[in-house]
CSV table of C-alpha atoms in Angstrom, one decimal:
chain,number,residue,atom,x,y,z
A,683,LYS,CA,77.9,106.2,133.3
A,684,GLY,CA,74.6,107.2,134.8
A,685,HIS,CA,76.2,110.3,136.4
A,686,LEU,CA,77.5,111.5,133.0
A,687,GLU,CA,74.2,111.0,131.4
A,688,ALA,CA,72.5,113.0,134.1
A,689,VAL,CA,74.9,115.9,133.8
A,690,GLY,CA,75.0,116.0,130.0
A,691,PRO,CA,77.7,117.5,127.7
A,692,LEU,CA,76.1,120.9,127.6
A,693,ASP,CA,76.2,121.1,131.4
A,694,LEU,CA,79.9,120.1,131.4
A,695,MET,CA,80.6,122.9,128.8
A,696,ALA,CA,78.7,125.4,130.9
A,697,SER,CA,80.6,124.5,134.1
A,698,THR,CA,83.9,124.9,132.2
A,699,GLU,CA,82.9,128.4,130.9
A,700,GLU,CA,81.9,129.5,134.4
A,701,HIS,CA,85.4,128.7,135.7
A,702,PRO,CA,87.8,129.5,132.9
A,703,GLN,CA,90.6,130.0,135.4
A,704,ALA,CA,90.5,126.4,136.5
A,705,GLU,CA,92.7,125.5,133.6
A,706,ALA,CA,94.7,128.7,133.8
A,707,ALA,CA,97.5,127.4,136.0
A,708,PRO,CA,96.6,129.6,139.1
A,709,ALA,CA,99.9,128.9,140.8
A,710,GLU,CA,102.0,130.2,137.9
A,711,LEU,CA,99.7,133.2,137.5
A,712,ASP,CA,99.9,134.1,141.2
A,713,ALA,CA,103.7,133.9,141.0
A,714,ILE,CA,103.9,136.2,138.0
A,715,LEU,CA,101.4,138.7,139.5
A,716,GLU,CA,103.3,138.7,142.9
A,717,ALA,CA,106.5,139.5,141.1
A,718,VAL,CA,104.9,142.4,139.3
A,719,ARG,CA,103.3,143.7,142.5
A,720,LYS,CA,106.6,143.5,144.5
A,721,GLY,CA,108.5,145.1,141.7
A,722,ASP,CA,111.8,143.4,142.6
A,723,GLY,CA,111.5,140.3,140.4
A,724,ASP,CA,113.7,139.3,137.5
A,725,SER,CA,112.2,140.5,134.3
A,726,SER,CA,113.8,137.6,132.4
A,727,ALA,CA,112.3,135.0,134.8
A,728,VAL,CA,108.9,136.6,134.6
A,729,TYR,CA,109.1,136.6,130.8
A,730,ALA,CA,110.1,132.9,130.8
A,731,GLN,CA,107.2,132.0,133.1
A,732,SER,CA,104.7,134.0,131.0
A,733,THR,CA,105.9,132.3,127.8
A,734,CYS,CA,105.1,128.9,129.2
A,735,LEU,CA,101.5,129.7,129.9
A,736,SER,CA,98.6,128.3,127.8
A,737,ALA,CA,96.5,130.5,125.6
A,738,GLU,CA,93.7,130.7,128.2
A,739,ALA,CA,96.1,131.4,131.0
A,740,SER,CA,97.8,134.1,129.0
A,741,ARG,CA,94.4,135.7,128.4
A,742,VAL,CA,93.6,135.7,132.1
A,743,LEU,CA,97.0,137.1,132.9
A,744,GLY,CA,96.5,140.0,130.5
A,745,GLN,CA,93.2,140.8,132.2
A,746,ARG,CA,94.7,140.8,135.6
A,747,LEU,CA,97.7,142.9,134.5
A,748,SER,CA,95.2,145.5,133.1
A,749,GLU,CA,93.3,145.5,136.4
A,750,LEU,CA,96.5,146.4,138.2
A,751,LEU,CA,96.8,149.5,136.1
A,752,GLU,CA,93.2,150.6,136.8
A,753,GLU,CA,92.3,153.4,139.3
A,754,PRO,CA,90.7,152.2,142.5
A,755,GLU,CA,87.5,154.2,141.9
A,756,ARG,CA,86.2,151.5,139.6
A,757,ALA,CA,85.6,149.1,142.5
A,758,GLY,CA,82.0,149.4,143.4
A,759,VAL,CA,81.6,147.3,146.6
A,760,GLN,CA,80.0,149.3,149.3
A,761,LYS,CA,81.9,147.5,152.1
A,762,ARG,CA,85.2,148.4,150.5
A,763,ARG,CA,84.1,152.0,150.1
A,764,ARG,CA,83.2,152.2,153.8
A,765,LEU,CA,86.7,150.8,154.5
A,766,TRP,CA,88.3,153.4,152.3
A,767,ARG,CA,86.7,156.2,154.3
A,768,LYS,CA,88.8,155.0,157.3
A,769,THR,CA,92.1,153.8,155.6
A,770,GLY,CA,92.0,155.6,152.2
A,771,PRO,CA,91.8,153.8,148.9
A,772,PRO,CA,94.7,151.5,148.0
A,773,ALA,CA,97.2,153.2,145.6
A,774,PRO,CA,97.2,151.6,142.2
A,775,ILE,CA,100.5,150.2,141.0
A,776,CYS,CA,100.9,152.9,138.4
A,777,HIS,CA,101.4,155.5,141.2
A,778,GLU,CA,104.5,153.7,142.4
A,779,ARG,CA,108.0,154.2,141.0
A,780,ILE,CA,108.0,152.9,137.4
A,781,GLU,CA,111.5,151.4,137.5
A,782,GLY,CA,110.1,148.9,140.1
A,783,TRP,CA,106.9,147.6,138.5
A,784,LEU,CA,107.0,148.6,134.8
A,785,PRO,CA,109.8,146.3,133.6
A,786,CYS,CA,108.2,143.2,135.2
A,787,MET,CA,104.7,144.3,134.0
A,788,LEU,CA,106.0,144.6,130.4
A,789,ALA,CA,107.9,141.3,130.6
A,790,ALA,CA,104.8,139.5,131.8
A,791,ALA,CA,102.6,140.8,129.0
A,792,LEU,CA,105.2,140.6,126.2
A,793,PRO,CA,104.3,137.1,125.0
A,794,ARG,CA,100.7,138.1,124.6
A,795,LEU,CA,101.6,141.5,123.1
A,796,CYS,CA,103.8,140.0,120.3
A,797,GLY,CA,101.8,139.3,117.2
A,798,ALA,CA,98.5,140.5,118.7
A,799,LEU,CA,97.6,142.9,115.9
A,800,VAL,CA,96.4,142.2,112.4
A,801,LYS,CA,98.7,143.2,109.5
A,802,ASP,CA,97.6,144.4,106.0
A,803,HIS,CA,99.1,143.6,102.7
A,804,ARG,CA,101.9,146.2,103.3
A,805,GLY,CA,102.9,144.5,106.6
A,806,LEU,CA,101.5,147.4,108.7
A,807,CYS,CA,99.4,146.7,111.7
A,808,VAL,CA,95.8,147.9,111.6
A,809,LEU,CA,93.0,148.2,114.2
A,810,PRO,CA,89.2,148.5,113.7
A,811,HIS,CA,87.9,152.0,114.1
A,812,PRO,CA,86.5,152.4,117.7
A,813,HIS,CA,83.2,153.6,116.2
A,814,ARG,CA,80.8,152.2,113.7
A,815,MET,CA,81.5,153.0,110.1
A,816,GLU,CA,78.4,153.8,108.0
A,817,GLN,CA,78.0,153.9,104.3
A,818,LYS,CA,77.9,157.3,102.5
A,819,ILE,CA,76.6,157.9,99.0
A,820,LEU,CA,77.3,161.1,97.0
A,821,THR,CA,73.8,162.4,96.2
A,822,ASN,CA,74.8,165.8,94.7
A,823,GLY,CA,78.2,166.7,93.5
A,824,GLN,CA,80.3,167.0,90.4
A,825,CYS,CA,81.9,164.2,88.4
A,826,HIS,CA,83.8,163.8,85.2
A,827,LEU,CA,84.7,161.1,82.8
A,828,SER,CA,88.3,159.7,82.8
A,829,ILE,CA,90.0,156.8,81.1
A,830,SER,CA,89.2,154.5,84.1
A,831,GLY,CA,85.6,155.6,84.3
A,832,ILE,CA,83.5,158.1,86.1
A,833,VAL,CA,85.3,160.1,88.8
A,834,TYR,CA,83.2,161.6,91.5
A,835,HIS,CA,84.3,164.7,93.4
A,836,THR,CA,83.7,163.6,97.0
A,837,LYS,CA,86.3,166.0,98.5
A,838,ARG,CA,87.4,163.1,100.7
A,839,ALA,CA,90.5,161.1,101.0
A,840,CYS,CA,90.8,157.6,102.4
A,841,ASP,CA,92.6,157.5,105.8
A,842,ASN,CA,94.0,154.0,105.0
A,843,CYS,CA,95.5,154.4,101.5
A,844,ASP,CA,95.7,158.3,101.5
A,845,ARG,CA,94.2,158.4,98.0
A,846,PRO,CA,91.3,160.7,97.0
A,847,ILE,CA,87.9,158.9,97.2
A,848,GLU,CA,86.6,159.0,93.6
A,849,ASP,CA,83.8,156.5,93.9
A,850,ILE,CA,80.2,157.4,94.5
A,851,MET,CA,80.1,155.4,97.8
A,852,TRP,CA,82.5,155.3,100.8
A,853,PHE,CA,82.4,154.7,104.5
A,854,ALA,CA,82.6,157.4,107.3
A,855,CYS,CA,82.6,157.3,111.1
A,856,ALA,CA,79.1,157.4,112.4
A,857,GLU,CA,80.1,159.3,115.5
A,858,GLY,CA,81.5,162.3,113.6
A,859,CYS,CA,85.2,161.6,113.5
A,860,GLU,CA,87.1,162.8,110.5
A,861,VAL,CA,87.9,159.3,109.4
A,862,ASP,CA,86.9,158.0,106.0
A,863,PHE,CA,87.6,154.8,104.1
A,864,CYS,CA,87.1,154.1,100.5
A,865,ALA,CA,85.0,151.1,99.6
A,866,ARG,CA,88.1,149.0,98.6
A,867,CYS,CA,90.0,149.6,101.9
A,868,HIS,CA,86.8,149.1,104.0
A,869,THR,CA,86.2,145.7,102.4
A,870,MET,CA,89.9,144.8,102.7
A,871,LEU,CA,89.9,145.6,106.4
A,872,GLN,CA,86.7,143.7,107.1
A,873,GLN,CA,88.3,140.6,105.5
A,874,LEU,CA,91.4,141.0,107.5
A,875,PHE,CA,89.5,141.2,110.8
A,876,GLU,CA,87.2,138.3,110.0
A,877,GLY,CA,88.0,135.3,112.2
A,878,ARG,CA,90.7,137.1,114.2
A,879,ASP,CA,90.9,137.5,117.9
A,880,LEU,CA,89.8,141.1,118.1
A,881,ASP,CA,89.6,141.0,121.9
A,882,ARG,CA,93.3,140.4,122.0
A,883,CYS,CA,93.8,143.3,119.6
A,884,PHE,CA,91.9,145.7,121.7
A,885,TRP,CA,93.6,144.5,124.9
A,886,ALA,CA,97.0,145.0,123.3
A,887,GLU,CA,96.0,148.6,122.4
A,888,SER,CA,94.6,149.4,125.8
A,889,PHE,CA,97.4,147.8,127.8
A,890,THR,CA,100.2,149.4,125.8
A,891,LEU,CA,98.5,152.8,126.1
A,892,LYS,CA,98.1,152.4,129.9
A,893,CYS,CA,101.8,151.5,130.3
A,894,ALA,CA,102.8,154.4,128.1
A,895,LYS,CA,100.8,156.9,130.1
A,896,GLY,CA,102.2,155.4,133.4
A,897,ALA,CA,105.7,155.9,132.1
A,898,MET,CA,105.3,159.4,130.6
A,899,ARG,CA,103.5,160.7,133.7
A,900,ALA,CA,106.3,159.6,136.0
A,901,PRO,CA,109.0,162.1,137.1
A,902,ALA,CA,112.1,162.4,134.9
A,903,GLU,CA,114.4,160.6,137.4
A,904,GLN,CA,112.2,157.5,137.3
A,905,ARG,CA,112.1,157.6,133.5
A,906,GLN,CA,115.9,157.7,133.5
A,907,ALA,CA,116.1,154.7,135.8
A,908,PHE,CA,113.7,152.8,133.6
A,909,ILE,CA,115.9,153.6,130.6
A,910,GLU,CA,118.9,152.2,132.4
A,911,ILE,CA,117.1,148.9,133.1
A,912,LEU,CA,116.0,148.4,129.5
A,913,ALA,CA,119.4,149.4,128.1
A,914,PHE,CA,121.6,147.1,130.3
A,915,ASP,CA,119.5,144.6,132.1
A,916,TRP,CA,116.9,143.4,129.6
A,917,PRO,CA,118.0,140.7,127.1
A,918,LEU,CA,118.2,141.7,123.5
A,919,GLN,CA,115.3,139.5,122.4
A,920,MET,CA,112.9,140.9,125.0
A,921,PHE,CA,113.9,144.5,124.1
A,922,GLN,CA,113.4,143.9,120.4
A,923,GLU,CA,110.0,142.4,120.9
A,924,LEU,CA,109.0,145.3,123.2
A,925,VAL,CA,110.0,147.9,120.6
A,926,ARG,CA,108.1,146.0,117.9
A,927,ALA,CA,105.0,145.6,120.0
A,928,VAL,CA,104.8,149.3,120.9
A,929,ALA,CA,105.6,150.4,117.3
A,930,ASP,CA,102.8,148.1,116.0
A,931,VAL,CA,100.2,149.7,118.3
A,932,ALA,CA,101.3,153.2,117.3
A,933,ASP,CA,101.3,152.2,113.6
A,934,ALA,CA,97.7,150.9,114.0
A,935,LYS,CA,96.5,154.0,115.8
A,936,VAL,CA,98.0,156.6,113.4
A,937,VAL,CA,95.4,155.6,110.8
A,938,HIS,CA,92.6,156.8,113.1
A,939,LEU,CA,94.3,160.1,113.9
A,940,GLN,CA,92.3,163.0,112.6
A,941,ASP,CA,95.2,164.8,110.8
A,942,GLY,CA,93.3,167.1,108.4
A,943,ALA,CA,94.5,170.6,107.7
A,944,ASP,CA,91.8,172.1,110.0
A,945,MET,CA,92.2,169.5,112.8
A,946,ASP,CA,94.3,169.7,116.0
A,947,VAL,CA,96.3,166.5,116.1
A,948,ALA,CA,97.4,167.3,119.7
A,949,GLU,CA,93.9,166.5,120.9
A,950,ASP,CA,94.6,162.8,120.5
A,951,ALA,CA,96.8,162.7,123.6
A,952,ASP,CA,96.7,158.9,123.7
A,953,PHE,CA,98.6,158.5,120.4
A,954,TRP,CA,101.3,161.1,121.4
A,955,HIS,CA,101.8,159.3,124.7
A,956,LEU,CA,102.6,156.2,122.6
A,957,VAL,CA,105.0,158.3,120.5
A,958,GLY,CA,106.7,159.6,123.7
A,959,PHE,CA,107.0,156.1,125.0
A,960,LEU,CA,108.5,154.9,121.8
A,961,GLN,CA,111.0,157.8,122.0
A,962,LEU,CA,111.8,156.6,125.5
A,963,LEU,CA,112.6,153.1,124.2
A,964,ARG,CA,114.7,154.7,121.5
A,965,CYS,CA,116.8,156.5,124.2
A,966,ALA,CA,117.2,153.2,125.9
A,967,ASN,CA,118.4,151.7,122.5
A,968,GLN,CA,121.0,154.5,122.2
A,969,ARG,CA,122.1,154.4,125.8
A,970,PRO,CA,124.8,151.6,125.4
A,971,ALA,CA,126.4,153.5,122.6
A,972,LYS,CA,127.1,156.5,124.9
A,973,GLU,CA,128.8,154.8,127.8
A,974,THR,CA,131.6,152.2,128.3
A,975,ARG,CA,130.6,149.9,131.1
A,976,PHE,CA,133.0,148.3,133.6
A,977,GLY,CA,135.0,145.5,132.0
A,978,GLU,CA,134.3,146.6,128.5
A,979,LEU,CA,136.8,148.2,126.1
A,980,THR,CA,134.4,150.0,123.8
A,981,PRO,CA,130.7,151.0,123.9
A,982,ARG,CA,128.3,148.4,122.8
A,983,GLY,CA,126.4,150.5,120.2
A,984,PRO,CA,122.7,150.6,119.6
A,985,ARG,CA,120.8,147.5,120.7
A,986,VAL,CA,118.5,147.2,117.6
A,987,PRO,CA,118.6,149.0,114.2
A,988,GLU,CA,117.0,152.4,114.1
A,989,THR,CA,114.6,151.1,111.4
A,990,GLU,CA,112.7,149.2,114.1
A,991,PHE,CA,111.3,152.5,115.4
A,992,VAL,CA,110.0,153.8,112.1
A,993,LEU,CA,106.2,154.0,112.0
A,994,GLY,CA,105.3,153.1,108.4
A,995,GLY,CA,101.7,154.0,109.1
A,996,ILE,CA,102.6,157.7,109.1
A,997,ASP,CA,102.9,157.4,105.3
A,998,LYS,CA,99.1,157.2,105.2
A,999,CYS,CA,98.7,160.7,106.7
A,1000,ASP,CA,98.3,164.0,104.9
A,1001,ALA,CA,101.8,165.4,104.2
A,1002,GLN,CA,100.5,168.8,103.1
A,1003,ALA,CA,98.5,169.3,106.4
A,1004,GLU,CA,101.6,168.2,108.4
A,1005,TRP,CA,103.8,170.7,106.6
A,1006,GLU,CA,101.2,173.5,107.3
A,1007,ARG,CA,101.3,172.6,111.0
A,1008,TRP,CA,105.1,172.5,111.0
A,1009,LYS,CA,105.2,176.1,109.7
A,1010,LYS,CA,103.5,177.3,112.8
A,1011,TYR,CA,106.1,175.8,115.2
A,1012,LYS,CA,109.2,175.9,113.0
A,1013,ASP,CA,110.7,178.7,115.1
A,1014,ARG,CA,110.2,176.7,118.3
A,1015,GLN,CA,112.9,174.1,118.1
A,1016,ILE,CA,112.4,171.2,120.5
A,1017,LYS,CA,114.2,167.9,121.0
A,1018,PRO,CA,111.9,165.1,121.8
A,1019,GLU,CA,114.6,163.0,123.4
A,1020,ARG,CA,115.2,165.8,125.9
A,1021,ILE,CA,111.5,166.2,126.7
A,1022,VAL,CA,110.9,162.5,127.3
A,1023,VAL,CA,114.0,162.0,129.5
A,1024,GLU,CA,114.7,165.3,131.3
A,1025,GLU,CA,111.5,167.4,131.4
A,1026,GLU,CA,107.9,167.0,132.6
A,1027,PHE,CA,106.1,165.4,129.7
A,1028,GLN,CA,103.1,167.1,128.2
A,1029,VAL,CA,101.5,167.0,124.8
A,1030,ASP,CA,101.3,170.4,123.0
A,1031,GLY,CA,101.3,171.6,119.4
A,1032,ALA,CA,105.1,171.6,119.2
A,1033,PHE,CA,105.4,168.0,120.3
A,1034,ALA,CA,102.5,166.7,118.3
A,1035,LEU,CA,104.3,167.0,115.0
A,1036,PHE,CA,105.5,164.1,112.9
A,1037,LEU,CA,108.4,166.0,111.5
A,1038,VAL,CA,109.7,166.7,115.0
A,1039,HIS,CA,110.1,163.0,115.5
A,1040,GLY,CA,112.2,162.6,112.3
A,1041,ASP,CA,113.7,159.2,113.3
A,1042,LEU,CA,110.2,157.7,113.6
A,1043,VAL,CA,108.9,159.0,110.3
A,1044,PRO,CA,109.4,157.1,107.0
A,1045,LEU,CA,111.5,158.7,104.4
A,1046,SER,CA,108.7,158.8,101.8
A,1047,PHE,CA,106.6,160.9,104.1
A,1048,ARG,CA,109.4,163.4,104.6
A,1049,GLN,CA,109.9,163.6,100.9
A,1050,ARG,CA,106.3,164.5,100.4
A,1051,CYS,CA,106.6,167.2,103.0
A,1052,LEU,CA,109.7,168.5,101.2
A,1053,ASP,CA,107.7,168.7,98.0
A,1054,SER,CA,105.1,170.9,99.8
A,1055,ASP,CA,108.0,173.1,101.0
A,1056,LEU,CA,109.5,173.5,97.5
A,1057,GLU,CA,106.1,174.3,96.0
A,1058,ASP,CA,105.6,177.0,98.6
A,1059,LEU,CA,109.1,178.4,97.9
A,1060,GLN,CA,108.4,178.5,94.2
A,1061,VAL,CA,105.2,180.5,94.8
A,1062,LYS,CA,107.1,183.0,97.0
A,1063,VAL,CA,110.1,183.4,94.7
A,1064,LYS,CA,107.9,183.4,91.5
A,1065,ARG,CA,110.6,181.7,89.4
A,1066,PRO,CA,109.9,179.1,86.7
A,1067,LEU,CA,110.9,175.5,87.4
A,1068,LEU,CA,114.5,174.7,86.3
A,1069,THR,CA,114.5,172.4,83.3
A,1070,CYS,CA,117.3,170.5,81.7
A,1071,GLN,CA,117.5,168.1,78.9
A,1072,VAL,CA,119.7,164.9,79.2
A,1073,PRO,CA,119.8,161.7,77.2
A,1074,ARG,CA,117.8,158.7,78.7
A,1075,SER,CA,120.3,156.1,77.7
A,1076,PRO,CA,122.9,154.7,78.0
A,1077,ALA,CA,123.6,155.1,81.7
A,1078,ARG,CA,127.0,156.8,81.4
A,1079,PRO,CA,125.8,159.8,79.3
A,1080,LEU,CA,122.9,160.2,81.7
A,1081,ARG,CA,125.1,160.4,84.8
A,1082,LEU,CA,127.5,162.9,83.1
A,1083,GLY,CA,124.8,164.9,81.3
A,1084,GLY,CA,122.7,165.6,84.4
A,1085,PRO,CA,125.4,167.4,86.5
A,1086,ARG,CA,126.6,169.2,83.4
A,1087,ALA,CA,123.1,170.6,82.6
A,1088,LEU,CA,122.7,171.7,86.2
A,1089,GLY,CA,126.0,173.6,86.1
């Protein structure tokens, strides 16, 4: 009793914080990390071990997995640097063959990746902007009176809801990014992030991006071997969770993409590496439908529905600006599946187009791009819009009168 009174509860808490890994099941962590380093472990077994970890152990595992993907230059110990002059720096795991380490790496991180991001009222994942958002007030500008009140001409559009900002006050990036939020969306996002584990959100974003870069920078033969592992060796549940986790991160990052008409979206190479990685997973999803395996009478078909790969966040982007960019590269026909599987991957203007990745784009965004195309065609042809008059009800005359009026 005297010993406990001498130490005190605050001292006990401090000692626990100094050694957070004491409760992090070091034996299980070392076993998982060893399997990832060797690259010859069973991904299902690694996933099962990672699922059984506590929340603190899962956090520590996530940090250590991220450290494995770091370049060796970040180590600042002078003694190690002197040793490197003789033996050379140790090669990071991301420089090895991806079919060896990447499946186990993703399997180990999957339990922490799933559900890491915050979702808005539409069910789309969101992330805080990496820079501070400061309040802006329209000091000089035009306005007019409407039924709903005074409408201010800010010449800005909200990057979250994709609606014109018509209030006198909004929020913009303090570092100069072309990212603006209306007051309503800014307040809504702040409420969503309140009380959430933002460290886990940022870790999920960073870790997924590092894995995507490691996969897309690998030679084509290694990417093909990685596809074979995901297509035929990974259990369905693990593959579906991986697709959802990568799509969630891409969904959250697309809101912060500077996609204005005068912006070069290809400059955000991180986002397009995620898109390329998602296309790689989509190729793995289609792989069982193209081959009949030994002992099987028919191909298996796609592993998960194609709707799992659709990025709903793209619907928040500027469709008119996307159509303008597409016009520049419409004569250069590329197939993203071929680029991510057979060629050396690089982000350029032709690849950095939403419309090129049609299977990842929601239908509503494609319809808005089609509207822009039709408006441009109308201006070129200089013909009036085709009008027809049909009865509104009942349903049968409407169905018959529409085709009859159109000829």
